[in-house]
Each structure stands twice: as C-alpha cells, then as structure tokens.
C-alpha cells in the first residue's frame, strides 16, 4: 500500500508572538505585510492560504 | 466474388465503420488527436477482421480459427492498459485532474468498444454468409451498430439529479454555496476574485440512487474536470485556490459546486454539468436492495 502525505501545513504567517509552533513561522509586522507574505508563499509553494480566524494564516499543500 | 469473401468483407467494413462512429463521441471525454484516431481505427479494423472471419471459418470446419477470438480478448485488454497508463501519465499536466475513476471508466470504454466492433462484424458477416446475400447482412449490421451505440451511451448527471444555479457567499474567510461549506480562503485578493467571477451550482439527486452516485468522490472529480475543460478555468499551476470544488451536504445528499470559469455563462455551466457521464464505478443502486429501499422511507 502506498503511504503518502496528502495534506501538509508548509508554513504559518502571523502577526502575534508565540501563537504557532512546529512549522516554519513567518512573523509580519502588520496585517498588510501578513497578506503579502502569505500571497507570496502561496504562489511559491503552490499552496493555499487558510485563515484560522485568530490572526494566523497557514499555508497548506492540498 | 464468392460467398466467404463477401461476408468477410462486409463484416470488416461494418465493424470498422462502427468503430469510427463510436470514436466521434470521444471528442469531449478524451482528445482525439489524429494519431489516437489512427490507433483506434486500426485496432477497430483488427477487431472487425477477427469478428468477420468467425462464421465463415466455422462453416469451413476450421474450428481452430475461432481460438483467435480468445487472442483478441487478450489484445483488447492490452488496449485498456495502454489507455489507462497514458491517461495516468498525462494526469500531472492537467490543471484539473480527471481522477482515477474517470480514467478507469474511459479505459474500460475503449476496451468494450472493440468487443462491440467484433459483435457488429460477426452479425453482419454471419447473416450475410448464412443468407447468401450481402444486402441482408448490411440490413442487419446497421441496426446492430445503432443498438450497440445506444446501449453503451450510459447515463449522464442530468438523468440522476436536478442541476440548478446557486449563489455563493462569504462568512469571514469561509465560502459557502447556500448552506454547504466549500472551503476556507485566507487571502482577501483571492476572495475578491471569487466574489466577482465565481459561479455556483447545486445538484439535487432525484432519489437515493442518485444521492449515492453523487457521494462518490471520483464522480465529483469527473464533474469538476469536464466542466473546467468545457468552460475554461481561471487558474494556473501556482494558484491552487481556484481548483473547482464539489462539496456535499451529508444530511440531504445535495452537492454544491463552485468554480471560477473563464466563460461566466451560467446556463452553459449547468449544461456542462448535466452532460457529465455517470461513471460506471460510481454507479450504485441502493434502492434495488431491500435494506436500501426500506431505509429510504
């Protein structure tokens, strides 16, 4: 049987401190910068940016 | 011209013609490149020849000739493998993939079509041989071609579900089509594009059989692929957000589709969805069983 990781959190982008761990975290100084970083990362990683609702964006490869 | 030869020739011509007519339906499901057309016509010709010689061979007491039919079956299974492998290897180059169920369905169809060609050839040549008149053979072969085409047509989504247009809306970063959650979109820029260009549809199954067909993930992938191919898709390799999605309401079995097409015409979108074939692998009939029927009350 093939075992493969289908969904994967590649990175997280946040403006807060200490909210995320375990994945590469990009800290932005404000929301505008957070969106810019998330857009760039989603294009580069071919991933989708999801909003967790607590100010954290995660980039997920589907 | 003697009777054997007339029968065989008629069988070969009718069989090859049958393959050609069946090829015309492939344009949408599968790109009929000129070379693919030649491949399939050639195989159809081989199938027709094998079918056409069967009856004259038996009449000539050449029973071993019939074993060639078994050889043909092996050959055509190879056709199925060839198609499957080819479509699988092309899958990575598709913006919206077909999915393994659709590929299997297409591969199976290609194999089955060769058997149908053999059936047409056997009938046309057999009748022509037995009756001694090629005209009677022709008169039997033509209806067989049409019956074969009709039998293989299968059902489409429009036969199992009502397809209607719907509205999409955002609740924070989450996008919904009516009450069905589709996905979470983080970036405002992407949300804006969805707001402007996305089109939504809802598929309401007519009965429990339809509900289970639409529950099949492969079937939904086939709908996404076909629609995206027909209407164009507003995405590139680096914008995974614009992959068309079909999500299901587990309570009612309704399925919502959200797509950002290049051509925003809603009526065409509905038409495209209605004409997606129901995949053989997705086809289930819970209503045919006692438990399924009693559960549906």
Coordinates of C-alpha atoms in Angstrom, one line a residue:
Chain A
X1 CA 0.0 0.0 0.0
X2 CA 1.2 3.5 -0.8
X3 CA 1.6 5.8 2.1
X4 CA 1.7 9.4 1.2
X5 CA 1.1 12.7 2.9
X6 CA -1.7 14.3 1.1
X7 CA -2.2 17.4 3.1
X8 CA 0.6 19.3 4.7
X9 CA 1.0 22.6 6.6
X10 CA 4.0 24.1 4.9
X11 CA 4.3 27.3 6.9
X12 CA 2.4 29.8 9.0
X13 CA 2.3 33.6 8.9
X14 CA 1.3 35.6 11.9
X15 CA 1.5 39.0 13.5
X16 CA 1.3 37.6 17.0
X17 CA 4.1 36.1 19.1
X18 CA 4.2 32.5 20.3
X19 CA 0.9 31.5 18.7
X20 CA 2.3 28.9 16.3
X21 CA 5.0 26.3 16.7
X22 CA 6.1 23.1 14.9
X23 CA 6.1 24.6 11.4
X24 CA 8.2 27.4 9.8
X25 CA 6.7 30.6 11.1
X26 CA 6.9 34.0 9.3
X27 CA 6.4 37.0 11.5
X28 CA 4.8 40.0 9.9
X29 CA 4.7 43.4 11.5
X30 CA 1.1 44.2 10.4
X31 CA -1.9 42.7 8.5
X32 CA -0.9 44.2 5.2
X33 CA 2.5 42.6 5.4
X34 CA 1.0 39.3 6.6
X35 CA -1.2 39.2 3.5
X36 CA 1.7 40.0 1.2
X37 CA 3.9 37.3 2.8
X38 CA 1.0 34.7 2.6
X39 CA 0.4 35.6 -1.1
X40 CA 4.0 35.2 -2.0
X41 CA 4.4 32.0 -0.1
X42 CA 1.2 30.5 -1.6
X43 CA 2.5 31.2 -5.1
X44 CA 6.0 29.9 -4.5
X45 CA 4.8 26.8 -2.6
X46 CA 1.8 26.2 -4.8
X47 CA -0.2 26.1 -1.6
X48 CA -3.5 27.6 -0.4
X49 CA -3.5 30.2 2.4
X50 CA -6.2 29.5 5.0
X51 CA -7.3 31.9 7.7
X52 CA -7.6 30.3 11.1
X53 CA -9.5 33.2 12.5
X54 CA -7.0 34.0 15.2
X55 CA -4.8 36.2 13.1
X56 CA -2.8 33.2 11.8
X57 CA -2.6 32.2 8.2
X58 CA -1.5 28.6 7.4
X59 CA -0.2 27.5 4.0
X60 CA -1.5 24.1 3.1
X61 CA -0.5 21.9 0.2
X62 CA -3.6 20.0 -0.9
Chain B
X1 CA -16.9 -12.9 -55.7
X2 CA -17.6 -16.0 -53.6
X3 CA -19.8 -16.1 -50.5
X4 CA -17.0 -16.3 -47.9
X5 CA -15.2 -13.3 -49.2
X6 CA -18.3 -11.2 -49.5
X7 CA -19.3 -12.0 -45.9
X8 CA -15.8 -11.3 -44.5
X9 CA -15.5 -8.0 -46.5
X10 CA -18.9 -6.8 -45.3
X11 CA -18.1 -7.7 -41.7
X12 CA -14.8 -5.8 -41.8
X13 CA -16.4 -2.8 -43.4
X14 CA -19.3 -2.7 -41.0
X15 CA -17.1 -3.3 -37.9
X16 CA -14.6 -0.6 -38.9
X17 CA -17.5 1.8 -39.6
X18 CA -18.9 1.0 -36.2
X19 CA -15.6 1.9 -34.5
X20 CA -15.4 5.1 -36.5
X21 CA -18.9 6.1 -35.4
X22 CA -18.2 5.3 -31.8
X23 CA -15.0 7.4 -32.0
X24 CA -17.0 10.6 -32.6
X25 CA -18.3 10.6 -29.1
X26 CA -14.8 10.7 -27.6
X27 CA -14.0 14.2 -28.6
X28 CA -15.2 15.7 -25.3
X29 CA -14.1 12.9 -23.0
X30 CA -10.7 12.5 -24.5
X31 CA -8.7 14.5 -27.0
X32 CA -8.9 12.6 -30.3
X33 CA -5.5 13.5 -31.7
X34 CA -5.1 12.4 -35.3
X35 CA -2.6 9.7 -34.1
X36 CA -5.1 8.4 -31.5
X37 CA -7.7 8.2 -34.1
X38 CA -5.5 6.2 -36.4
X39 CA -4.6 3.9 -33.4
X40 CA -8.2 3.2 -32.6
X41 CA -9.3 2.8 -36.1
X42 CA -6.5 0.3 -36.8
X43 CA -7.5 -1.7 -33.7
X44 CA -11.1 -1.5 -34.7
X45 CA -10.1 -2.9 -38.1
X46 CA -8.3 -5.8 -36.4
X47 CA -11.3 -6.5 -34.2
X48 CA -13.7 -6.3 -37.2
X49 CA -11.5 -8.7 -39.2
X50 CA -11.4 -11.2 -36.3
X51 CA -15.2 -11.0 -35.9
X52 CA -15.9 -11.2 -39.6
X53 CA -13.9 -14.4 -40.2
X54 CA -15.5 -16.3 -37.3
X55 CA -18.7 -17.6 -39.1
X56 CA -17.1 -18.5 -42.5
X57 CA -14.3 -20.2 -40.5
X58 CA -16.7 -22.4 -38.5
X59 CA -18.6 -23.2 -41.8
X60 CA -15.4 -24.3 -43.3
X61 CA -14.8 -26.6 -40.3
X62 CA -11.7 -24.6 -39.3
X63 CA -12.5 -24.6 -35.6
X64 CA -9.1 -23.5 -34.6
X65 CA -9.7 -20.2 -36.2
X66 CA -12.2 -19.4 -33.5
X67 CA -9.5 -19.6 -30.9
X68 CA -8.2 -16.3 -32.4
X69 CA -11.1 -14.7 -30.7
X70 CA -9.5 -15.5 -27.3
X71 CA -6.3 -14.0 -28.5
X72 CA -8.3 -10.9 -29.5
X73 CA -9.6 -10.6 -26.0
X74 CA -6.1 -10.5 -24.6
X75 CA -5.1 -7.9 -27.1
X76 CA -8.0 -5.6 -26.2
X77 CA -7.3 -5.9 -22.5
X78 CA -3.9 -4.5 -23.5
X79 CA -5.8 -1.6 -25.1
X80 CA -7.3 -0.9 -21.8
X81 CA -4.0 -1.0 -20.0
X82 CA -2.4 1.3 -22.7
X83 CA -5.2 3.9 -22.3
X84 CA -5.0 3.8 -18.5
X85 CA -1.3 4.2 -18.4
X86 CA -1.3 7.0 -20.9
X87 CA -4.1 9.0 -19.2
X88 CA -2.4 8.4 -15.8
X89 CA 0.9 9.8 -17.1
X90 CA -0.8 12.8 -18.5
X91 CA -2.7 13.5 -15.3
X92 CA 0.1 15.7 -13.9
X93 CA -0.2 18.1 -16.8
X94 CA -3.9 18.8 -16.2
X95 CA -4.9 21.8 -14.2
X96 CA -8.0 19.9 -13.0
X97 CA -7.2 16.2 -13.0
X98 CA -9.6 13.6 -14.2
X99 CA -9.2 11.3 -11.2
X100 CA -8.6 7.5 -11.3
X101 CA -12.3 6.7 -11.5
X102 CA -12.8 8.7 -14.7
X103 CA -9.6 7.2 -16.2
X104 CA -10.7 3.7 -15.4
X105 CA -14.1 4.4 -17.0
X106 CA -12.5 5.7 -20.2
X107 CA -10.1 2.8 -20.4
X108 CA -12.9 0.3 -19.9
X109 CA -14.9 2.0 -22.6
X110 CA -12.1 1.7 -25.1
X111 CA -11.8 -2.0 -24.4
X112 CA -15.5 -2.6 -24.6
X113 CA -15.8 -0.7 -27.9
X114 CA -13.6 -3.3 -29.6
X115 CA -15.8 -6.1 -28.4
X116 CA -18.8 -4.2 -29.8
X117 CA -17.0 -3.9 -33.1
X118 CA -16.5 -7.7 -33.1
X119 CA -20.2 -8.2 -32.4
X120 CA -21.2 -6.0 -35.3
X121 CA -18.7 -7.8 -37.6
X122 CA -19.8 -11.2 -36.5
X123 CA -23.5 -10.4 -37.0
X124 CA -23.1 -8.7 -40.4
X125 CA -20.8 -11.3 -41.8
X126 CA -22.7 -14.2 -40.2
X127 CA -26.1 -13.1 -41.6
X128 CA -24.6 -12.3 -44.9
X129 CA -22.9 -15.8 -45.1
X130 CA -25.9 -17.7 -44.0
X131 CA -28.4 -15.9 -46.2
X132 CA -26.1 -15.6 -49.1
X133 CA -26.9 -12.0 -49.7
X134 CA -24.7 -9.1 -48.6
X135 CA -27.8 -6.8 -48.7
X136 CA -29.4 -8.8 -45.9
X137 CA -26.1 -8.7 -44.0
X138 CA -26.0 -5.0 -44.4
X139 CA -29.6 -4.5 -43.3
X140 CA -28.8 -6.4 -40.1
X141 CA -25.5 -4.8 -39.4
X142 CA -26.8 -1.2 -39.5
X143 CA -29.3 -1.7 -36.7
X144 CA -26.8 -3.6 -34.6
X145 CA -24.4 -0.6 -34.8
X146 CA -27.1 1.7 -33.6
X147 CA -28.3 -0.7 -30.8
X148 CA -24.6 -1.0 -29.7
X149 CA -24.2 2.8 -29.6
X150 CA -27.4 3.2 -27.7
X151 CA -26.6 0.5 -25.2
X152 CA -23.2 2.0 -24.5
X153 CA -24.4 5.5 -24.1
X154 CA -24.9 5.3 -20.4
X155 CA -26.5 7.9 -18.2
X156 CA -25.5 11.5 -17.5
X157 CA -25.7 13.6 -14.4
X158 CA -28.8 15.3 -15.8
X159 CA -30.6 11.9 -15.6
X160 CA -29.9 11.4 -11.9
X161 CA -30.1 14.9 -10.4
X162 CA -31.6 18.3 -10.9
X163 CA -28.9 20.8 -11.7
X164 CA -29.6 24.4 -10.9
X165 CA -27.6 27.6 -10.4
X166 CA -27.0 28.9 -6.9
X167 CA -25.4 31.8 -5.1
X168 CA -22.2 31.8 -3.1
X169 CA -21.5 33.9 -0.1
X170 CA -18.7 34.5 2.4
X171 CA -18.8 34.2 6.1
X172 CA -15.5 35.6 7.2
X173 CA -12.9 33.6 5.3
X174 CA -15.3 30.7 4.7
X175 CA -17.1 30.4 1.4
X176 CA -20.5 28.8 1.2
X177 CA -22.9 27.8 -1.6
X178 CA -26.3 28.1 0.1
X179 CA -25.8 26.1 3.3
X180 CA -22.9 24.0 2.1
X181 CA -19.4 24.9 3.2
X182 CA -16.9 24.8 0.4
X183 CA -13.6 26.0 1.8
X184 CA -11.6 28.5 3.8
X185 CA -9.9 31.2 1.8
X186 CA -7.4 33.3 3.7
X187 CA -6.3 35.9 1.2
X188 CA -8.6 38.9 0.6
X189 CA -7.3 39.2 -3.0
X190 CA -8.5 35.6 -3.7
X191 CA -11.8 36.2 -2.0
X192 CA -12.3 39.3 -4.2
X193 CA -11.8 37.2 -7.3
X194 CA -14.2 34.6 -6.1
X195 CA -16.7 37.3 -5.3
X196 CA -16.5 38.7 -8.8
X197 CA -16.1 35.7 -11.1
X198 CA -17.1 32.5 -9.3
X199 CA -20.2 30.6 -10.5
X200 CA -22.0 28.1 -8.3
X201 CA -24.4 25.2 -9.0
X202 CA -26.3 22.8 -6.8
X203 CA -27.0 19.2 -7.8
X204 CA -30.1 17.8 -6.2
X205 CA -30.3 14.0 -6.6
X206 CA -33.7 12.7 -7.7
X207 CA -33.6 9.6 -5.4
X208 CA -31.3 7.6 -3.2
X209 CA -29.5 6.0 -6.1
X210 CA -28.6 9.5 -7.4
X211 CA -27.6 10.5 -3.9
X212 CA -25.0 7.7 -3.6
X213 CA -23.7 8.4 -7.1
X214 CA -23.0 12.0 -6.2
X215 CA -21.4 10.9 -3.0
X216 CA -18.7 9.2 -5.0
X217 CA -15.6 11.4 -4.9
X218 CA -14.4 10.1 -8.3
X219 CA -17.7 11.1 -9.8
X220 CA -17.4 14.6 -8.4
X221 CA -13.8 14.9 -9.7
X222 CA -15.1 13.9 -13.1
X223 CA -17.7 16.7 -13.0
X224 CA -15.0 19.2 -11.9
X225 CA -12.7 18.0 -14.8
X226 CA -15.3 18.1 -17.5
X227 CA -16.7 21.4 -16.5
X228 CA -13.3 23.0 -16.2
X229 CA -12.4 21.6 -19.6
X230 CA -15.5 23.0 -21.3
X231 CA -15.7 26.4 -19.7
X232 CA -12.1 27.1 -19.0
X233 CA -10.6 27.5 -15.6
X234 CA -9.3 30.7 -14.0
X235 CA -6.2 29.2 -12.5
X236 CA -2.6 28.3 -13.2
X237 CA -0.2 25.9 -11.5
X238 CA 0.6 28.3 -8.7
X239 CA -3.0 29.2 -7.8
X240 CA -4.3 26.1 -6.2
X241 CA -7.2 28.2 -4.6
X242 CA -9.0 28.2 -7.9
X243 CA -9.4 24.4 -8.2
X244 CA -13.1 23.8 -8.7
X245 CA -14.6 22.0 -5.7
X246 CA -17.8 19.9 -5.2
X247 CA -18.9 19.5 -1.6
X248 CA -21.8 17.5 -0.2
X249 CA -24.4 18.2 2.4
X250 CA -24.3 15.0 4.4
X251 CA -27.9 15.4 5.5
X252 CA -29.7 15.9 2.2
X253 CA -27.1 14.5 -0.2
X254 CA -27.2 17.7 -2.2
X255 CA -23.9 18.6 -3.8
X256 CA -22.7 22.1 -4.4
X257 CA -20.1 23.0 -7.0
X258 CA -18.0 26.2 -7.0
X259 CA -15.9 27.1 -10.0
X260 CA -14.2 30.2 -11.3
X261 CA -14.6 29.7 -15.1
X262 CA -13.2 31.7 -17.9
X263 CA -16.6 31.7 -19.5
X264 CA -19.0 33.0 -16.9
X265 CA -22.2 31.9 -18.7
X266 CA -24.4 30.2 -16.1
X267 CA -26.6 28.3 -18.5
X268 CA -23.5 26.8 -20.2
X269 CA -22.2 25.7 -16.8
X270 CA -25.4 23.9 -16.0
X271 CA -25.4 22.3 -19.4
X272 CA -21.8 21.1 -18.9
X273 CA -22.6 19.6 -15.6
X274 CA -25.7 17.9 -16.9
X275 CA -23.8 16.2 -19.6
X276 CA -21.1 14.7 -17.5
X277 CA -21.3 10.9 -17.8
X278 CA -22.3 8.9 -14.7
X279 CA -19.2 6.8 -14.1
X280 CA -19.5 3.0 -14.0
X281 CA -17.5 2.8 -10.9
X282 CA -19.8 5.3 -9.1
X283 CA -23.0 3.6 -10.2
X284 CA -24.8 2.0 -7.2
X285 CA -28.4 1.1 -6.7
X286 CA -29.2 1.0 -3.0
X287 CA -32.9 1.2 -4.0
X288 CA -32.7 -2.2 -5.7
X289 CA -31.9 -3.9 -2.4
X290 CA -34.5 -4.5 0.3
X291 CA -32.5 -2.8 3.0
X292 CA -31.8 0.3 0.9
X293 CA -35.4 0.6 -0.1
X294 CA -36.7 0.3 3.4
X295 CA -34.1 2.8 4.7
X296 CA -35.2 5.4 2.1
X297 CA -38.7 5.7 3.6

